[in-house]
Amino acid sequence: AQSVTQPDIHITVSEGASLELRCNYSYGATPYLFWYVQSPGQGLQLLLKYFSGDTLVQGIKGFEAEFKRSQSSFNLRKPSVHWSDAAEYFCAVVNDYKLSFGAGTTVTVRA
Amino acid sequence: EAGVAQSPRYKIIEKRQSVAFWCNPISGHATLYWYQQILGQGPKLLIQFQNNGVVDDSQLPKDRFSAERLKGVDSTLKIQPAKLEDSAVYLCASSLAQGAEAFFGQGTRLTVV
């Protein structure tokens, strides 16, 4: 079955430390890939997207993600986390014109 | 540019009652999505429209849920009758075309008691 997997349900990171969130997909071809962030009580905001070309993409709020075809992964990274980055993060994939989401990773930032 | 508008923001109903949600997508966006997000889970696609035609509704519980997008702009999602397990946030999103980045509204939080 086609799916998007986010292996980490919850990650706690210290403010100023680096952050990496994992995402794996199981589609055959190279899909379109996205990362969204959701703050409490809010809708989803697009952080970045990958369609083709350079496998390292830059997004908003200092986030970046790297597409690795050999690992079917699209991991999200941020070098230095701010307290405002505490939120839920969703990896999403478009395949066959449908946008499907992973279960999400909750990020807690400690002072 | 105005974003995706949804109403109401919150709704509490009793089981077996009916409820309707409204969505106004970003102007010019041909593709419109309705998602159900249960607490602690990722959004689940209920139905996807391309203009006013249905592209995918494979996960829409058609015995109780219905959706329409008249004139290819606004959309409504209806639940009749509601069940306790329908308690969730209902998100509407739109994109210029299928496969393009989707923009989300703030959602409607439904509580069925």
PDB file of C-alpha atoms in Angstrom:
ATOM      1  CA  ALA A   1       0.000   0.000   0.000  1.00  0.00           C
ATOM      2  CA  GLN A   2       1.160   3.473  -0.737  1.00  0.00           C
ATOM      3  CA  SER A   3       1.959   5.361   2.455  1.00  0.00           C
ATOM      4  CA  VAL A   4       3.825   8.113   4.196  1.00  0.00           C
ATOM      5  CA  THR A   5       5.615   7.180   7.423  1.00  0.00           C
ATOM      6  CA  GLN A   6       6.840   9.504  10.128  1.00  0.00           C
ATOM      7  CA  PRO A   7       8.619   7.174  12.553  1.00  0.00           C
ATOM      8  CA  ASP A   8       8.881   9.643  15.446  1.00  0.00           C
ATOM      9  CA  ILE A   9       5.638  10.475  17.222  1.00  0.00           C
ATOM     10  CA  HIS A  10       7.183  12.979  19.610  1.00  0.00           C
ATOM     11  CA  ILE A  11      10.564  14.725  19.761  1.00  0.00           C
ATOM     12  CA  THR A  12      11.844  16.985  22.527  1.00  0.00           C
ATOM     13  CA  VAL A  13      14.705  19.323  21.721  1.00  0.00           C
ATOM     14  CA  SER A  14      16.478  22.088  23.619  1.00  0.00           C
ATOM     15  CA  GLU A  15      16.249  25.630  22.320  1.00  0.00           C
ATOM     16  CA  GLY A  16      19.246  26.327  20.106  1.00  0.00           C
ATOM     17  CA  ALA A  17      19.850  22.663  19.349  1.00  0.00           C
ATOM     18  CA  SER A  18      19.452  21.116  15.917  1.00  0.00           C
ATOM     19  CA  LEU A  19      16.320  19.278  14.827  1.00  0.00           C
ATOM     20  CA  GLU A  20      15.747  16.509  12.311  1.00  0.00           C
ATOM     21  CA  LEU A  21      12.357  14.978  11.540  1.00  0.00           C
ATOM     22  CA  ARG A  22      12.154  11.807   9.493  1.00  0.00           C
ATOM     23  CA  CYS A  23       9.798  11.007   6.659  1.00  0.00           C
ATOM     24  CA  ASN A  24       9.678   7.933   4.447  1.00  0.00           C
ATOM     25  CA  TYR A  25       7.346   7.193   1.577  1.00  0.00           C
ATOM     26  CA  SER A  26       6.565   3.995  -0.275  1.00  0.00           C
ATOM     27  CA  TYR A  27       5.502   5.158  -3.733  1.00  0.00           C
ATOM     28  CA  GLY A  28       7.132   3.706  -6.787  1.00  0.00           C
ATOM     29  CA  ALA A  29       7.897   6.846  -8.744  1.00  0.00           C
ATOM     30  CA  THR A  30       9.299  10.097  -7.409  1.00  0.00           C
ATOM     31  CA  PRO A  31       6.333  11.897  -5.912  1.00  0.00           C
ATOM     32  CA  TYR A  32       5.922  15.522  -5.053  1.00  0.00           C
ATOM     33  CA  LEU A  33       6.934  15.992  -1.418  1.00  0.00           C
ATOM     34  CA  PHE A  34       5.940  18.573   1.183  1.00  0.00           C
ATOM     35  CA  TRP A  35       6.428  19.473   4.814  1.00  0.00           C
ATOM     36  CA  TYR A  36       3.678  21.314   6.686  1.00  0.00           C
ATOM     37  CA  VAL A  37       3.588  22.721  10.214  1.00  0.00           C
ATOM     38  CA  GLN A  38       0.509  23.019  12.406  1.00  0.00           C
ATOM     39  CA  SER A  39       0.391  25.153  15.532  1.00  0.00           C
ATOM     40  CA  PRO A  40      -2.344  24.455  18.102  1.00  0.00           C
ATOM     41  CA  GLY A  41      -5.775  25.440  16.836  1.00  0.00           C
ATOM     42  CA  GLN A  42      -4.436  26.459  13.436  1.00  0.00           C
ATOM     43  CA  GLY A  43      -4.535  25.104   9.935  1.00  0.00           C
ATOM     44  CA  LEU A  44      -1.515  23.689   8.163  1.00  0.00           C
ATOM     45  CA  GLN A  45       1.198  25.980   6.838  1.00  0.00           C
ATOM     46  CA  LEU A  46       3.543  24.917   4.060  1.00  0.00           C
ATOM     47  CA  LEU A  47       7.210  24.914   5.105  1.00  0.00           C
ATOM     48  CA  LEU A  48       8.763  23.656   1.878  1.00  0.00           C
ATOM     49  CA  LYS A  49       8.218  21.482  -1.175  1.00  0.00           C
ATOM     50  CA  TYR A  50      10.150  19.259  -3.560  1.00  0.00           C
ATOM     51  CA  PHE A  51       9.080  18.611  -7.124  1.00  0.00           C
ATOM     52  CA  SER A  52      12.360  17.914  -8.934  1.00  0.00           C
ATOM     53  CA  GLY A  53      15.914  19.201  -9.350  1.00  0.00           C
ATOM     54  CA  ASP A  54      18.194  20.001  -6.439  1.00  0.00           C
ATOM     55  CA  THR A  55      17.557  17.443  -3.728  1.00  0.00           C
ATOM     56  CA  LEU A  56      18.226  19.937  -0.910  1.00  0.00           C
ATOM     57  CA  VAL A  57      15.385  22.415  -0.636  1.00  0.00           C
ATOM     58  CA  GLN A  58      15.123  25.491   1.508  1.00  0.00           C
ATOM     59  CA  GLY A  59      11.929  26.574   3.154  1.00  0.00           C
ATOM     60  CA  ILE A  60      10.534  29.215   5.433  1.00  0.00           C
ATOM     61  CA  LYS A  61      11.510  29.776   9.073  1.00  0.00           C
ATOM     62  CA  GLY A  62      15.021  28.426   8.506  1.00  0.00           C
ATOM     63  CA  PHE A  63      13.945  24.874   7.637  1.00  0.00           C
ATOM     64  CA  GLU A  64      15.450  22.699   4.928  1.00  0.00           C
ATOM     65  CA  ALA A  65      14.772  19.175   3.688  1.00  0.00           C
ATOM     66  CA  GLU A  66      16.743  16.653   1.683  1.00  0.00           C
ATOM     67  CA  PHE A  67      15.239  14.189  -0.782  1.00  0.00           C
ATOM     68  CA  LYS A  68      17.079  10.864  -0.940  1.00  0.00           C
ATOM     69  CA  ARG A  69      15.702   8.606  -3.641  1.00  0.00           C
ATOM     70  CA  SER A  70      17.765   5.596  -2.529  1.00  0.00           C
ATOM     71  CA  GLN A  71      16.248   5.757   0.930  1.00  0.00           C
ATOM     72  CA  SER A  72      12.766   6.948  -0.106  1.00  0.00           C
ATOM     73  CA  SER A  73      13.178   9.691   2.464  1.00  0.00           C
ATOM     74  CA  PHE A  74      12.511  13.401   2.757  1.00  0.00           C
ATOM     75  CA  ASN A  75      13.843  14.470   6.163  1.00  0.00           C
ATOM     76  CA  LEU A  76      13.296  17.943   7.570  1.00  0.00           C
ATOM     77  CA  ARG A  77      16.075  19.782   9.391  1.00  0.00           C
ATOM     78  CA  LYS A  78      16.698  23.001  11.245  1.00  0.00           C
ATOM     79  CA  PRO A  79      20.179  23.927  12.580  1.00  0.00           C
ATOM     80  CA  SER A  80      19.002  25.892  15.612  1.00  0.00           C
ATOM     81  CA  VAL A  81      15.511  25.535  17.068  1.00  0.00           C
ATOM     82  CA  HIS A  82      13.550  28.445  18.534  1.00  0.00           C
ATOM     83  CA  TRP A  83      10.827  28.103  21.169  1.00  0.00           C
ATOM     84  CA  SER A  84       8.289  29.147  18.513  1.00  0.00           C
ATOM     85  CA  ASP A  85       9.075  25.992  16.527  1.00  0.00           C
ATOM     86  CA  ALA A  86       7.085  23.916  19.006  1.00  0.00           C
ATOM     87  CA  ALA A  87       4.286  22.500  16.875  1.00  0.00           C
ATOM     88  CA  GLU A  88       3.186  19.439  14.956  1.00  0.00           C
ATOM     89  CA  TYR A  89       4.936  18.673  11.695  1.00  0.00           C
ATOM     90  CA  PHE A  90       3.470  16.696   8.833  1.00  0.00           C
ATOM     91  CA  CYS A  91       5.155  15.168   5.833  1.00  0.00           C
ATOM     92  CA  ALA A  92       2.917  14.910   2.761  1.00  0.00           C
ATOM     93  CA  VAL A  93       3.149  13.301  -0.636  1.00  0.00           C
ATOM     94  CA  VAL A  94       1.288  13.832  -3.888  1.00  0.00           C
ATOM     95  CA  ASN A  95       0.932  10.697  -5.915  1.00  0.00           C
ATOM     96  CA  ASP A  96      -1.660  10.112  -8.616  1.00  0.00           C
ATOM     97  CA  TYR A  97      -2.878  13.670  -7.914  1.00  0.00           C
ATOM     98  CA  LYS A  98      -3.835  12.849  -4.299  1.00  0.00           C
ATOM     99  CA  LEU A  99      -2.230  14.651  -1.342  1.00  0.00           C
ATOM    100  CA  SER A 100      -1.644  12.203   1.521  1.00  0.00           C
ATOM    101  CA  PHE A 101      -0.228  12.965   4.964  1.00  0.00           C
ATOM    102  CA  GLY A 102       1.839  11.119   7.521  1.00  0.00           C
ATOM    103  CA  ALA A 103       0.661  10.800  11.123  1.00  0.00           C
ATOM    104  CA  GLY A 104       2.784  13.739  12.229  1.00  0.00           C
ATOM    105  CA  THR A 105       5.592  14.430  14.690  1.00  0.00           C
ATOM    106  CA  THR A 106       5.013  16.632  17.711  1.00  0.00           C
ATOM    107  CA  VAL A 107       7.991  18.820  18.573  1.00  0.00           C
ATOM    108  CA  THR A 108       8.449  20.145  22.099  1.00  0.00           C
ATOM    109  CA  VAL A 109      11.112  22.781  22.723  1.00  0.00           C
ATOM    110  CA  ARG A 110      12.567  23.058  26.201  1.00  0.00           C
ATOM    111  CA  ALA A 111      14.312  26.147  27.480  1.00  0.00           C
TER     112      ALA A 111
ATOM    113  CA  GLU B   1      -4.210  37.554  -1.243  1.00  0.00           C
ATOM    114  CA  ALA B   2      -7.056  36.173   0.841  1.00  0.00           C
ATOM    115  CA  GLY B   3      -6.578  32.661   2.182  1.00  0.00           C
ATOM    116  CA  VAL B   4      -8.952  29.717   2.373  1.00  0.00           C
ATOM    117  CA  ALA B   5     -11.992  30.668   4.438  1.00  0.00           C
ATOM    118  CA  GLN B   6     -13.937  28.160   6.497  1.00  0.00           C
ATOM    119  CA  SER B   7     -16.974  28.459   8.720  1.00  0.00           C
ATOM    120  CA  PRO B   8     -17.940  27.858  11.370  1.00  0.00           C
ATOM    121  CA  ARG B   9     -14.745  27.569  13.435  1.00  0.00           C
ATOM    122  CA  TYR B  10     -16.432  25.453  16.105  1.00  0.00           C
ATOM    123  CA  LYS B  11     -19.573  23.346  16.233  1.00  0.00           C
ATOM    124  CA  ILE B  12     -21.070  21.160  18.940  1.00  0.00           C
ATOM    125  CA  ILE B  13     -23.971  18.875  18.041  1.00  0.00           C
ATOM    126  CA  GLU B  14     -25.686  15.841  19.433  1.00  0.00           C
ATOM    127  CA  LYS B  15     -25.326  12.457  17.766  1.00  0.00           C
ATOM    128  CA  ARG B  16     -27.833  11.804  15.007  1.00  0.00           C
ATOM    129  CA  GLN B  17     -28.089  15.527  14.245  1.00  0.00           C
ATOM    130  CA  SER B  18     -26.903  16.995  10.960  1.00  0.00           C
ATOM    131  CA  VAL B  19     -24.208  19.605  10.368  1.00  0.00           C
ATOM    132  CA  ALA B  20     -22.755  21.474   7.413  1.00  0.00           C
ATOM    133  CA  PHE B  21     -19.405  23.137   6.865  1.00  0.00           C
ATOM    134  CA  TRP B  22     -18.594  25.784   4.311  1.00  0.00           C
ATOM    135  CA  CYS B  23     -15.360  26.511   2.459  1.00  0.00           C
ATOM    136  CA  ASN B  24     -14.350  29.352   0.169  1.00  0.00           C
ATOM    137  CA  PRO B  25     -11.060  28.550  -1.580  1.00  0.00           C
ATOM    138  CA  ILE B  26      -8.428  30.950  -2.819  1.00  0.00           C
ATOM    139  CA  SER B  27      -9.626  32.710  -5.956  1.00  0.00           C
ATOM    140  CA  GLY B  28      -8.604  30.875  -9.107  1.00  0.00           C
ATOM    141  CA  HIS B  29      -7.766  27.601  -7.406  1.00  0.00           C
ATOM    142  CA  ALA B  30      -9.213  24.718  -9.388  1.00  0.00           C
ATOM    143  CA  THR B  31      -8.575  21.969  -6.863  1.00  0.00           C
ATOM    144  CA  LEU B  32     -10.377  21.798  -3.538  1.00  0.00           C
ATOM    145  CA  TYR B  33      -9.861  19.235  -0.766  1.00  0.00           C
ATOM    146  CA  TRP B  34     -11.747  18.278   2.374  1.00  0.00           C
ATOM    147  CA  TYR B  35      -9.762  16.508   5.096  1.00  0.00           C
ATOM    148  CA  GLN B  36     -10.775  14.981   8.408  1.00  0.00           C
ATOM    149  CA  GLN B  37      -8.199  15.269  11.199  1.00  0.00           C
ATOM    150  CA  ILE B  38      -8.893  13.238  14.308  1.00  0.00           C
ATOM    151  CA  LEU B  39      -6.973  14.294  17.410  1.00  0.00           C
ATOM    152  CA  GLY B  40      -3.440  12.928  17.338  1.00  0.00           C
ATOM    153  CA  GLN B  41      -3.593  11.815  13.709  1.00  0.00           C
ATOM    154  CA  GLY B  42      -2.632  13.206  10.344  1.00  0.00           C
ATOM    155  CA  PRO B  43      -5.263  14.663   8.012  1.00  0.00           C
ATOM    156  CA  LYS B  44      -7.235  12.068   6.046  1.00  0.00           C
ATOM    157  CA  LEU B  45      -8.506  13.017   2.599  1.00  0.00           C
ATOM    158  CA  LEU B  46     -12.285  12.763   2.400  1.00  0.00           C
ATOM    159  CA  ILE B  47     -12.935  14.216  -1.030  1.00  0.00           C
ATOM    160  CA  GLN B  48     -11.051  16.056  -3.755  1.00  0.00           C
ATOM    161  CA  PHE B  49     -12.654  18.263  -6.405  1.00  0.00           C
ATOM    162  CA  GLN B  50     -11.207  19.475  -9.664  1.00  0.00           C
ATOM    163  CA  ASN B  51     -13.373  22.476 -10.545  1.00  0.00           C
ATOM    164  CA  ASN B  52     -16.849  21.116  -9.789  1.00  0.00           C
ATOM    165  CA  GLY B  53     -16.074  17.475 -10.556  1.00  0.00           C
ATOM    166  CA  VAL B  54     -15.106  14.827  -7.999  1.00  0.00           C
ATOM    167  CA  VAL B  55     -11.590  13.436  -8.474  1.00  0.00           C
ATOM    168  CA  ASP B  56     -11.500  11.148  -5.457  1.00  0.00           C
ATOM    169  CA  ASP B  57     -14.004  10.333  -2.727  1.00  0.00           C
ATOM    170  CA  SER B  58     -12.827   6.831  -1.881  1.00  0.00           C
ATOM    171  CA  GLN B  59     -12.537   7.584   1.832  1.00  0.00           C
ATOM    172  CA  LEU B  60     -15.780   9.523   2.178  1.00  0.00           C
ATOM    173  CA  PRO B  61     -18.391   7.607   4.237  1.00  0.00           C
ATOM    174  CA  LYS B  62     -21.097   8.111   1.665  1.00  0.00           C
ATOM    175  CA  ASP B  63     -23.888   6.760   3.839  1.00  0.00           C
ATOM    176  CA  ARG B  64     -23.630   9.859   6.020  1.00  0.00           C
ATOM    177  CA  PHE B  65     -21.246  12.338   4.407  1.00  0.00           C
ATOM    178  CA  SER B  66     -21.876  14.376   1.284  1.00  0.00           C
ATOM    179  CA  ALA B  67     -20.055  17.236  -0.384  1.00  0.00           C
ATOM    180  CA  GLU B  68     -20.628  19.505  -3.299  1.00  0.00           C
ATOM    181  CA  ARG B  69     -18.811  22.266  -5.093  1.00  0.00           C
ATOM    182  CA  LEU B  70     -21.305  24.212  -7.105  1.00  0.00           C
ATOM    183  CA  LYS B  71     -19.961  26.420  -9.898  1.00  0.00           C
ATOM    184  CA  GLY B  72     -16.457  25.199  -9.096  1.00  0.00           C
ATOM    185  CA  VAL B  73     -15.877  27.719  -6.311  1.00  0.00           C
ATOM    186  CA  ASP B  74     -17.352  27.374  -2.803  1.00  0.00           C
ATOM    187  CA  SER B  75     -17.914  23.969  -1.282  1.00  0.00           C
ATOM    188  CA  THR B  76     -20.023  22.501   1.496  1.00  0.00           C
ATOM    189  CA  LEU B  77     -19.482  19.295   3.437  1.00  0.00           C
ATOM    190  CA  LYS B  78     -22.465  17.775   5.219  1.00  0.00           C
ATOM    191  CA  ILE B  79     -22.797  15.035   7.801  1.00  0.00           C
ATOM    192  CA  GLN B  80     -26.201  13.462   8.383  1.00  0.00           C
ATOM    193  CA  PRO B  81     -26.642  11.833  10.831  1.00  0.00           C
ATOM    194  CA  ALA B  82     -23.538  12.511  12.904  1.00  0.00           C
ATOM    195  CA  LYS B  83     -21.867   9.866  15.057  1.00  0.00           C
ATOM    196  CA  LEU B  84     -19.608  10.272  18.061  1.00  0.00           C
ATOM    197  CA  GLU B  85     -16.603   9.146  15.989  1.00  0.00           C
ATOM    198  CA  ASP B  86     -17.118  12.090  13.619  1.00  0.00           C
ATOM    199  CA  SER B  87     -15.662  14.387  16.261  1.00  0.00           C
ATOM    200  CA  ALA B  88     -12.637  15.882  14.523  1.00  0.00           C
ATOM    201  CA  VAL B  89     -11.279  18.963  12.809  1.00  0.00           C
ATOM    202  CA  TYR B  90     -12.463  19.319   9.226  1.00  0.00           C
ATOM    203  CA  LEU B  91      -9.923  21.060   7.043  1.00  0.00           C
ATOM    204  CA  CYS B  92     -10.518  22.573   3.656  1.00  0.00           C
ATOM    205  CA  ALA B  93      -7.625  23.240   1.287  1.00  0.00           C
ATOM    206  CA  SER B  94      -7.194  24.485  -2.246  1.00  0.00           C
ATOM    207  CA  SER B  95      -4.492  24.495  -4.895  1.00  0.00           C
ATOM    208  CA  LEU B  96      -4.029  25.993  -8.331  1.00  0.00           C
ATOM    209  CA  ALA B  97      -3.978  22.532  -9.858  1.00  0.00           C
ATOM    210  CA  GLN B  98      -3.741  18.913  -8.835  1.00  0.00           C
ATOM    211  CA  GLY B  99      -0.278  18.188  -7.459  1.00  0.00           C
ATOM    212  CA  ALA B 100       0.503  21.824  -6.698  1.00  0.00           C
ATOM    213  CA  GLU B 101       1.031  23.067  -3.165  1.00  0.00           C
ATOM    214  CA  ALA B 102      -2.155  23.149  -1.135  1.00  0.00           C
ATOM    215  CA  PHE B 103      -3.201  26.029   1.097  1.00  0.00           C
ATOM    216  CA  PHE B 104      -5.285  25.243   4.151  1.00  0.00           C
ATOM    217  CA  GLY B 105      -8.028  27.015   6.023  1.00  0.00           C
ATOM    218  CA  GLN B 106      -8.070  27.140   9.819  1.00  0.00           C
ATOM    219  CA  GLY B 107     -10.520  24.271  10.024  1.00  0.00           C
ATOM    220  CA  THR B 108     -13.808  23.567  11.754  1.00  0.00           C
ATOM    221  CA  ARG B 109     -13.637  21.728  15.049  1.00  0.00           C
ATOM    222  CA  LEU B 110     -16.669  19.441  15.360  1.00  0.00           C
ATOM    223  CA  THR B 111     -17.645  17.884  18.657  1.00  0.00           C
ATOM    224  CA  VAL B 112     -20.419  15.271  18.635  1.00  0.00           C
ATOM    225  CA  VAL B 113     -21.897  14.553  22.063  1.00  0.00           C
TER     226      VAL B 113
END
